[in-house]
Coordinates of C-alpha atoms in Angstrom, one line a residue:
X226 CA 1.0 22.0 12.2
X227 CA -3.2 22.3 11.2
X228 CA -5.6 21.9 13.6
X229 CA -8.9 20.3 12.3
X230 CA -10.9 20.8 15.6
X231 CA -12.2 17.0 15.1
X232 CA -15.6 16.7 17.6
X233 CA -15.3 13.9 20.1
X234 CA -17.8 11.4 19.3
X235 CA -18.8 12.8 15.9
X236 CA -21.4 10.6 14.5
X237 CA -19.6 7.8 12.0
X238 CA -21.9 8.3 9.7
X239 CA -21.6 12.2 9.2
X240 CA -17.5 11.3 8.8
X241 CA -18.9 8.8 6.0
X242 CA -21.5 11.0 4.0
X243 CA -19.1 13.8 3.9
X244 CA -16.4 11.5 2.5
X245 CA -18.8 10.1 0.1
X246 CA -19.7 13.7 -1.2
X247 CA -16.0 14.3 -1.3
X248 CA -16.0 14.9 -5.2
X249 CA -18.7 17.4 -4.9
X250 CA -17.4 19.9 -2.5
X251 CA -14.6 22.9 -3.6
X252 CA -11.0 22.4 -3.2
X253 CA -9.0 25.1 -1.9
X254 CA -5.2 25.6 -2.1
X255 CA -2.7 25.5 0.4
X256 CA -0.5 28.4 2.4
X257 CA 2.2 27.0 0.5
X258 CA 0.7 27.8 -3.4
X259 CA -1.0 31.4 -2.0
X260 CA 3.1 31.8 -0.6
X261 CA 4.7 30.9 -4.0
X262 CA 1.9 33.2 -6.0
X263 CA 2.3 35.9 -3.9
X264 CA 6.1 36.0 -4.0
X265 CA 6.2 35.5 -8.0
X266 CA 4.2 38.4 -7.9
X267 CA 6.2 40.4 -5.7
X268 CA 9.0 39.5 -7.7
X269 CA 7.8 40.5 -11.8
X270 CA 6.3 44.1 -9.9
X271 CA 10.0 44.7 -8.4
X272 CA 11.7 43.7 -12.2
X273 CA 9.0 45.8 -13.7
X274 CA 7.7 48.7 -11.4
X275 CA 4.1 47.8 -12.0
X276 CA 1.1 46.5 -10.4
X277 CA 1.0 42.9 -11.0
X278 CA -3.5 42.0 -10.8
X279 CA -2.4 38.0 -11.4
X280 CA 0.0 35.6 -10.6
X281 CA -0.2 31.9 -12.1
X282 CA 1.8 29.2 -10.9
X283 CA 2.4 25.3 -11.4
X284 CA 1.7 23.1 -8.5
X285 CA 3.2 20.0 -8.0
X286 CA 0.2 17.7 -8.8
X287 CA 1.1 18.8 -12.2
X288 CA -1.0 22.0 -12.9
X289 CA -1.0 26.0 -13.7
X290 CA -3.6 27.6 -11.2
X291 CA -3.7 31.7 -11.5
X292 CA -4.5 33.3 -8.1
X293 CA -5.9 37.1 -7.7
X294 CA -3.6 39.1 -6.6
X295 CA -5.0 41.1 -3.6
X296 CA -2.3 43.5 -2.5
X297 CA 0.6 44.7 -4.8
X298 CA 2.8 47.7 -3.0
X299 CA 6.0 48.9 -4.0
X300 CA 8.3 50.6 -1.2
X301 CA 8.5 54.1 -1.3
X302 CA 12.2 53.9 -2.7
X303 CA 11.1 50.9 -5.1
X304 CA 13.9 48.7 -3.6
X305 CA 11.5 46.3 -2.1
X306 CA 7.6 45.4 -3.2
X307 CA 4.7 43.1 -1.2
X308 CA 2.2 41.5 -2.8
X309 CA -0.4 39.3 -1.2
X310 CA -3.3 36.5 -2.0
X311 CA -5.9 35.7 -0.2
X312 CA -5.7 32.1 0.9
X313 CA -9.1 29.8 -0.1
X314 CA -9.2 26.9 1.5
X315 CA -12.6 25.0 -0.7
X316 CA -14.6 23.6 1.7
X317 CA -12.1 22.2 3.9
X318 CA -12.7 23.3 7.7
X319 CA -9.1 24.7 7.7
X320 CA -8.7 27.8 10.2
X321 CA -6.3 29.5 7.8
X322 CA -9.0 29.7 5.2
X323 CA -8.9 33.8 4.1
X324 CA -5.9 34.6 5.5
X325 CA -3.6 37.1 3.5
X326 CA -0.6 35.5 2.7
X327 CA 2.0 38.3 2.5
X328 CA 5.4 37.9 0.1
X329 CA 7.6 40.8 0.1
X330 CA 10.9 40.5 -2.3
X331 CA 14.2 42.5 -2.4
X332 CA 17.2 41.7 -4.4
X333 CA 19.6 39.9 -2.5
X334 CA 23.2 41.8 -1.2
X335 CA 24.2 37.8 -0.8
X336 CA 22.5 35.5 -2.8
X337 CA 22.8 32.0 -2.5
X338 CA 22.8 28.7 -5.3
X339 CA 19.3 28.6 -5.3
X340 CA 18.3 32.1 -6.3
X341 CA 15.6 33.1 -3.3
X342 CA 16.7 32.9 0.1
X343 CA 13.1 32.5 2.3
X344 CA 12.6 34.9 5.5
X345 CA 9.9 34.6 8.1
X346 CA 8.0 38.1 9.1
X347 CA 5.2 38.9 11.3
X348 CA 2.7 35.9 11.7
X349 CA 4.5 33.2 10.1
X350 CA 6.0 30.3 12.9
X351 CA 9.3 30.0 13.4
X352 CA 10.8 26.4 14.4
X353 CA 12.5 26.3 18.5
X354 CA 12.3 22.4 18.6
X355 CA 13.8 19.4 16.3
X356 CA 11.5 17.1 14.8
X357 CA 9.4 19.1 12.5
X358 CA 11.9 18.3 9.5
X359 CA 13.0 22.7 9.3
X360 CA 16.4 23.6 11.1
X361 CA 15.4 25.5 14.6
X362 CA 15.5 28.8 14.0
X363 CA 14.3 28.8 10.6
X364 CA 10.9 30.0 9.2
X365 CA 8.1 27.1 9.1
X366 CA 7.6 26.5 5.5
X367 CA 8.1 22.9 4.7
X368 CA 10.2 21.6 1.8
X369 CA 7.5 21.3 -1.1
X370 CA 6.9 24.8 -0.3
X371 CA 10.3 26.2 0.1
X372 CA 10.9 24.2 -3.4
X373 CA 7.5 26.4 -5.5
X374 CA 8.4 29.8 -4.2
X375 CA 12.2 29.5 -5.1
X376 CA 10.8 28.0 -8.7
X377 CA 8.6 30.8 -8.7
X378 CA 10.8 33.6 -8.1
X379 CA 13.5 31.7 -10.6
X380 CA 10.7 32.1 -13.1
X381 CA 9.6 35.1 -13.0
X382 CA 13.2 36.6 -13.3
X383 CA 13.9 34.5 -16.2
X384 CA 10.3 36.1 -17.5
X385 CA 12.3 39.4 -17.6
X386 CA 14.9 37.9 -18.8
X387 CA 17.0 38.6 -15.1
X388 CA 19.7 36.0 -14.0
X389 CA 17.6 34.1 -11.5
X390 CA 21.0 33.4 -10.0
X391 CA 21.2 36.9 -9.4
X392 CA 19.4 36.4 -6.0
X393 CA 16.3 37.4 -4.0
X394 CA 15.6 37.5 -0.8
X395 CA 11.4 36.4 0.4
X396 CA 9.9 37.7 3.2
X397 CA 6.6 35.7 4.4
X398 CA 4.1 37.2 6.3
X399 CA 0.8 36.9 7.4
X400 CA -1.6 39.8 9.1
X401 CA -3.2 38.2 12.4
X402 CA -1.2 34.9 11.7
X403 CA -0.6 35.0 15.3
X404 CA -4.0 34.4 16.4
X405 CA -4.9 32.1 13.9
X406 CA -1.9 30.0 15.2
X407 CA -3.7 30.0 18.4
X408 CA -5.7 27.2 16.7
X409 CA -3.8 25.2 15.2
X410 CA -1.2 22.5 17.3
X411 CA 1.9 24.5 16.2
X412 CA 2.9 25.7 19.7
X413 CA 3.2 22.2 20.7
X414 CA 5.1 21.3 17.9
X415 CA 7.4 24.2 19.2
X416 CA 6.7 26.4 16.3
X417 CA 5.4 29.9 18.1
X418 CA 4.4 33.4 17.0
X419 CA 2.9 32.4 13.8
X420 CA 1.3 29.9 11.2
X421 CA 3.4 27.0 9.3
X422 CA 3.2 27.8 5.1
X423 CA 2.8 24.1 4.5
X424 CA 1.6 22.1 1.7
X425 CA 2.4 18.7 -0.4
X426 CA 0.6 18.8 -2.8
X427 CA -0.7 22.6 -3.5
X428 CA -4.0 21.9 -3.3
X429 CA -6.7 21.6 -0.4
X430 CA -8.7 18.1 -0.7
X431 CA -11.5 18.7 1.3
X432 CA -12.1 16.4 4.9
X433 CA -8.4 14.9 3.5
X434 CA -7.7 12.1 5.8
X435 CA -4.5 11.5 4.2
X436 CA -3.5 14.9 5.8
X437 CA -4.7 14.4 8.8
X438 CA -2.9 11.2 9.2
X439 CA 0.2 13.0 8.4
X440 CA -0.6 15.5 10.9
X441 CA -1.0 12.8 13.6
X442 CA 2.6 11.5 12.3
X443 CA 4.5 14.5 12.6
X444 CA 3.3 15.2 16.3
X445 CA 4.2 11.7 17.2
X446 CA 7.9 12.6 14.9
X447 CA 8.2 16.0 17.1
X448 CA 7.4 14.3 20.5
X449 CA 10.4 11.8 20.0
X450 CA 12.8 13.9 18.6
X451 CA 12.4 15.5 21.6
X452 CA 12.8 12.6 23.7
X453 CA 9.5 11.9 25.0
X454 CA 9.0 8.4 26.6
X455 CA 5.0 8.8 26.9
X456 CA 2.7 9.8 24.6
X457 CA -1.2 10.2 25.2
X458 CA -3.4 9.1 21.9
X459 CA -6.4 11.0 22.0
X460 CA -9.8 10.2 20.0
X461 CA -10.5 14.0 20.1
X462 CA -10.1 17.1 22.4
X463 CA -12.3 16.4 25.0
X464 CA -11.0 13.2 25.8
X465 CA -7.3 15.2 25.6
X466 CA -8.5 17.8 28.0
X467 CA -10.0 15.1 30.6
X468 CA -6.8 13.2 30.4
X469 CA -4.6 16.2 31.2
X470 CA -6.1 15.8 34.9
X471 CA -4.7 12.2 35.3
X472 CA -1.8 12.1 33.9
X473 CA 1.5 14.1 34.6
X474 CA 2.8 14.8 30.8
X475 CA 4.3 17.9 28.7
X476 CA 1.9 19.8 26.5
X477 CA 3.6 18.0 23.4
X478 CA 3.0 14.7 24.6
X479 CA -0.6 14.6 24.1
X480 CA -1.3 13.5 20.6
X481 CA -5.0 13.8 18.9
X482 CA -4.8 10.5 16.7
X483 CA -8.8 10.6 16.4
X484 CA -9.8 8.1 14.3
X485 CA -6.1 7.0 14.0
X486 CA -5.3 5.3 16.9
X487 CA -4.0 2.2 15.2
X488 CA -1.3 3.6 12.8
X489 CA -0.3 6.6 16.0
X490 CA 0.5 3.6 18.2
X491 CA 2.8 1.7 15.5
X492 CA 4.2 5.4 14.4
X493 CA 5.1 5.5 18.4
X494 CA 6.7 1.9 17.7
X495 CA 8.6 3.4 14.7
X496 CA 9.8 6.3 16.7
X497 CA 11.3 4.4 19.8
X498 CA 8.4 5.9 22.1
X499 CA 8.2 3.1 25.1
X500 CA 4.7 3.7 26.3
X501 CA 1.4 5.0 25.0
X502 CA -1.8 5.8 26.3
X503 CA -5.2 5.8 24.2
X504 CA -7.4 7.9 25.6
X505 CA -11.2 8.3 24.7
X506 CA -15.2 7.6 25.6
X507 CA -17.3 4.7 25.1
X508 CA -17.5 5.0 21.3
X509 CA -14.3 4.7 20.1
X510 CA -13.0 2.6 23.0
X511 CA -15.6 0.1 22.3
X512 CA -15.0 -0.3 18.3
X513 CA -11.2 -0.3 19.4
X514 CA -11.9 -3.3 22.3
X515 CA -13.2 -5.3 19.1
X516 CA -9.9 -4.5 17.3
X517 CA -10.5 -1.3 14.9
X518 CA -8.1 0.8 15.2
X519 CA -8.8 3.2 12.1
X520 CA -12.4 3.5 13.8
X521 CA -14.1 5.5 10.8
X522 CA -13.9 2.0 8.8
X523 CA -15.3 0.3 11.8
X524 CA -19.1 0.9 10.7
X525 CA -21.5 3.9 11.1
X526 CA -22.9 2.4 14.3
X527 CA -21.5 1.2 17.7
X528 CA -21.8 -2.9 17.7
X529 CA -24.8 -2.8 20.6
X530 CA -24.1 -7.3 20.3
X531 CA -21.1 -6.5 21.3
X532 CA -22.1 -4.1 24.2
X533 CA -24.5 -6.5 25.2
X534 CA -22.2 -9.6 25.5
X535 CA -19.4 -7.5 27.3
X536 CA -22.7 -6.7 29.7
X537 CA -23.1 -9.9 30.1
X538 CA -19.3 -11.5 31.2
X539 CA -20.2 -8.2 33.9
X540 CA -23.5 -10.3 34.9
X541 CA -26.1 -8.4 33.6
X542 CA -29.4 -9.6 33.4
X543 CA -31.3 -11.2 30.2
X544 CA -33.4 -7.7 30.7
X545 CA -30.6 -5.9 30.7
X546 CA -28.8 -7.2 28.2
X547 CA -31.5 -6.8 25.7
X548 CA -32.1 -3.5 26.8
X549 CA -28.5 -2.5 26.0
X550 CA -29.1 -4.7 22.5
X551 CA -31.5 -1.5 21.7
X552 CA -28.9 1.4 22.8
X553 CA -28.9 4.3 20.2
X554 CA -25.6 5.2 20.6
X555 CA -22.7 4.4 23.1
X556 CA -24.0 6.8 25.2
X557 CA -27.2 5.0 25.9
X558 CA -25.4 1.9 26.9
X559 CA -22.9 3.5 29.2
X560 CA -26.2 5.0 30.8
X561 CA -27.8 1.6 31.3
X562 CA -24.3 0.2 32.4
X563 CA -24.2 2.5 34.8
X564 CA -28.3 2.4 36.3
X565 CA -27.6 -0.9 36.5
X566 CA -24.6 -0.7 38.5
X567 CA -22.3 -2.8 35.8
X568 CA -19.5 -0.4 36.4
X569 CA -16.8 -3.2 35.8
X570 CA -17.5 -3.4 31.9
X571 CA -15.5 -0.3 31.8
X572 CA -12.1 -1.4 33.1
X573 CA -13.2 -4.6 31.4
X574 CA -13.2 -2.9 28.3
X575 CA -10.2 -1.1 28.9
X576 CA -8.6 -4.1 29.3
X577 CA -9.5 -5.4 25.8
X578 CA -8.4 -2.3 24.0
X579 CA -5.1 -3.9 25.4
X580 CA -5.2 -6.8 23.9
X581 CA -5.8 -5.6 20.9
X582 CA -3.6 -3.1 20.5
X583 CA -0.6 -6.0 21.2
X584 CA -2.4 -7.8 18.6
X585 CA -2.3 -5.5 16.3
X586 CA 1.4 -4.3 17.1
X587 CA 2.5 -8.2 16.3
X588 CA 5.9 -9.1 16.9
X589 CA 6.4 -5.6 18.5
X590 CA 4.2 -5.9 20.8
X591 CA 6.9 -6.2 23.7
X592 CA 8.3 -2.5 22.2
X593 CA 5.3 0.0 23.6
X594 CA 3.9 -0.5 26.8
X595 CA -0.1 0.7 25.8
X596 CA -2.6 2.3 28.6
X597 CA -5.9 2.9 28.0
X598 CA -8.3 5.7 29.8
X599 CA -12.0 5.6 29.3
X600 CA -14.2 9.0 30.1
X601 CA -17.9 9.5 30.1
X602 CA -18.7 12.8 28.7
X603 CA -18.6 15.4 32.0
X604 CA -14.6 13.6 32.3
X605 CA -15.2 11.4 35.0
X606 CA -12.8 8.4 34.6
X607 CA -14.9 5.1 33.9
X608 CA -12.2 2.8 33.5
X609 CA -8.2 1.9 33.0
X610 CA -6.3 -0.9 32.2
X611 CA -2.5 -1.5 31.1
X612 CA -0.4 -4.1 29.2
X613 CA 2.5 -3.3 32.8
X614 CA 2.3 -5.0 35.7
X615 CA 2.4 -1.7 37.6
X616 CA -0.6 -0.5 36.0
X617 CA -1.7 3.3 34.4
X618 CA 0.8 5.9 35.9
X619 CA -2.1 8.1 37.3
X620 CA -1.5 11.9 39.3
X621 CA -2.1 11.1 43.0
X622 CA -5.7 11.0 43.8
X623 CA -7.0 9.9 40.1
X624 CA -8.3 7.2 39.9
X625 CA -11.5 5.2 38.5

């Protein structure tokens, strides 16, 4: 449900030094934390009918944080009151960064065992497809986060020394939450007309891989729930885009695994999906023909040896050969592959990514049929191979 708008081919090393300065740059804290802080807010202005300036709450790494409180109104018959924080996201490229993260609280007519009962308003998502781990229908805010803004409320009644059985009801909103869904995956994931409040932790590491993986899971989760046979495992959203035009899929069958492409395919395994496709340029595809499949481990720069010998079982020259020894970037060599008319060490590649992908799937190798599409940057197809007999299922008319 987060969109990092990964570049296709983004230099390795730029990935590396940013991981690497890691414990320099600002964390941030999640939708989920601004959620909880805003409705315990909301919640000690309606016990006490004043303006609440701060609202501190404990995250579940095992901390207080106080957030600012940016908006604290009462209704105009004091039965209801919104408070909101502004959400900071560090220096994580995460498009909900600044949002206003609304909570309003009434008193519940109805209350329920938990004390808070959680209701989606304007701008936040609400769930129309299985698979996302929240009942269709409901608001999308995750467990962990459903858990801190109930324990919030609870504690800021028991504060005021209120039942917190007594029950409130939490609205969640988000001004222009809409919009900024627009760039995230959650249509696809079938949750529309808003943004997910997520969060597992409460705070935002900064270029967290471990989220993004998680990310890349719960696409692959939603896609099977929802029966899909066929997934496409994109290195980024060029590469999505370009494969759109060849193959003949739902929107929420096209996964961006980016530099995942290993643990997506054994998460389509898991899942019962029966074929994959990965789909990418030169770059990726060639660090994934030599059997990396978390490519950002792989090395900073594309194996030009490699390139070279692959060349070479295509017939290329000793002149060539060296030449494409002294490639800056995948790029160059799919340039000099292509002036010198070796356009067979594309499907060959292809083919390889293949064969490693059953070796690294092991014994299940036999469970997930794998395809693999090669592009060159304008989306022309270089190259396809598959582990069926019957080859890639390409649209009529696409082909290499």
């Amino acid at each position: 449900m987060t969109d990092r708008n990964e570049t296709e081919e983004r230099p390795e090393s730029d990935y590396s030094r940013q991981t690497i300065r890691r414990r320099q740059l600002r964390t941030g804290y999640t939708t989920g934390s601004c959620a909880a802080a805003a409705a315990k807010a909301a919640t000690r202005a309606l016990l006490t009918g004043e303006t609440v300036k701060e609202s501190t709450i404990h995250l579940p790494v095992g901390r207080d944080v106080t957030f600012q409180v940016f908006r604290c109104e009462p209704s105009e018959d004091g039965s209801q009151v919104t408070c909101s924080v502004i959400k900071d996201g560090g220096d994580d490229p995460d498009v909900t960064h600044g949002a206003e993260i609304c909570a309003t609280v009434w008193k519940d007519a109805n209350p329920d065992s938990s004390g808070a009962r959680i209701v989606g308003g304007p701008g936040v998502g609400t769930v129309t497809r299985p698979g996302t781990g929240i009942e269709v229908g409901q608001p999308a805010v995750t467990r962990v986060p459903r858990r801190m803004i109930i324990e919030s409320v609870r504690q800021a009644a028991e504060e005021y020394s209120v039942d917190p059985d007594a029950g409130f009801v939490v609205q969640l909103s988000v001004p222009g939450g809409e919009e900024i869904a627009k760039k995230t995956t959650n249509a696809r994931l079938g949750v529309l007309n808003g943004i997910s409040i997520l969060g597992s932790t409460g705070v935002v590491q900064p270029f967290s891989t471990a989220a993004w993986r998680a990310s890349v899971h719960l696409a692959i989760d939603v896609a099977a729930t929802n029966d899909l046979p066929y997934l496409v495992l994109s290195t980024g959203t060029r590469s999505e885009e370009y494969a759109r035009n060849h193959l003949d899929l739902p929107d929420m069958a096209y996964i961006e695994a980016g530099i995942f492409s290993g643990p997506a395919m054994k998460r389509c395994v898991m899942r019962k999906v029966n074929r994959a496709a990965h789909v990418g340029m030169v770059g990726k595809l060639s660090k994934m023909a030599m059997g990396y499949f978390v490519t950002h481990v792989a090395g900073n720069q594309v194996d030009t040896e490699f390139l070279a010998d692959l060349a070479a079982r295509c017939g290329a020259s000793d002149a060539v050969q060296e030449e494409i020894r002294g490639a800056s970037s995948a790029r160059h060599f799919q340039e000099i592959a292509q002036a010198n008319g070796l356009l067979s060490v594309f499907p060959l590649m292809c083919e390889m990514v293949c064969e490693q992908s059953r070796k690294q799937l092991g014994e299940d190798a036999d469970l997930l049929v794998v395809d693999v599409l090669c592009f060159d940057f304008e989306g022309n197809l270089l190259g396809h191979a598959s582990t069926a007999p019957e080859g890639v299922p390409l649209v009529a008319g696409a082909s290499s």
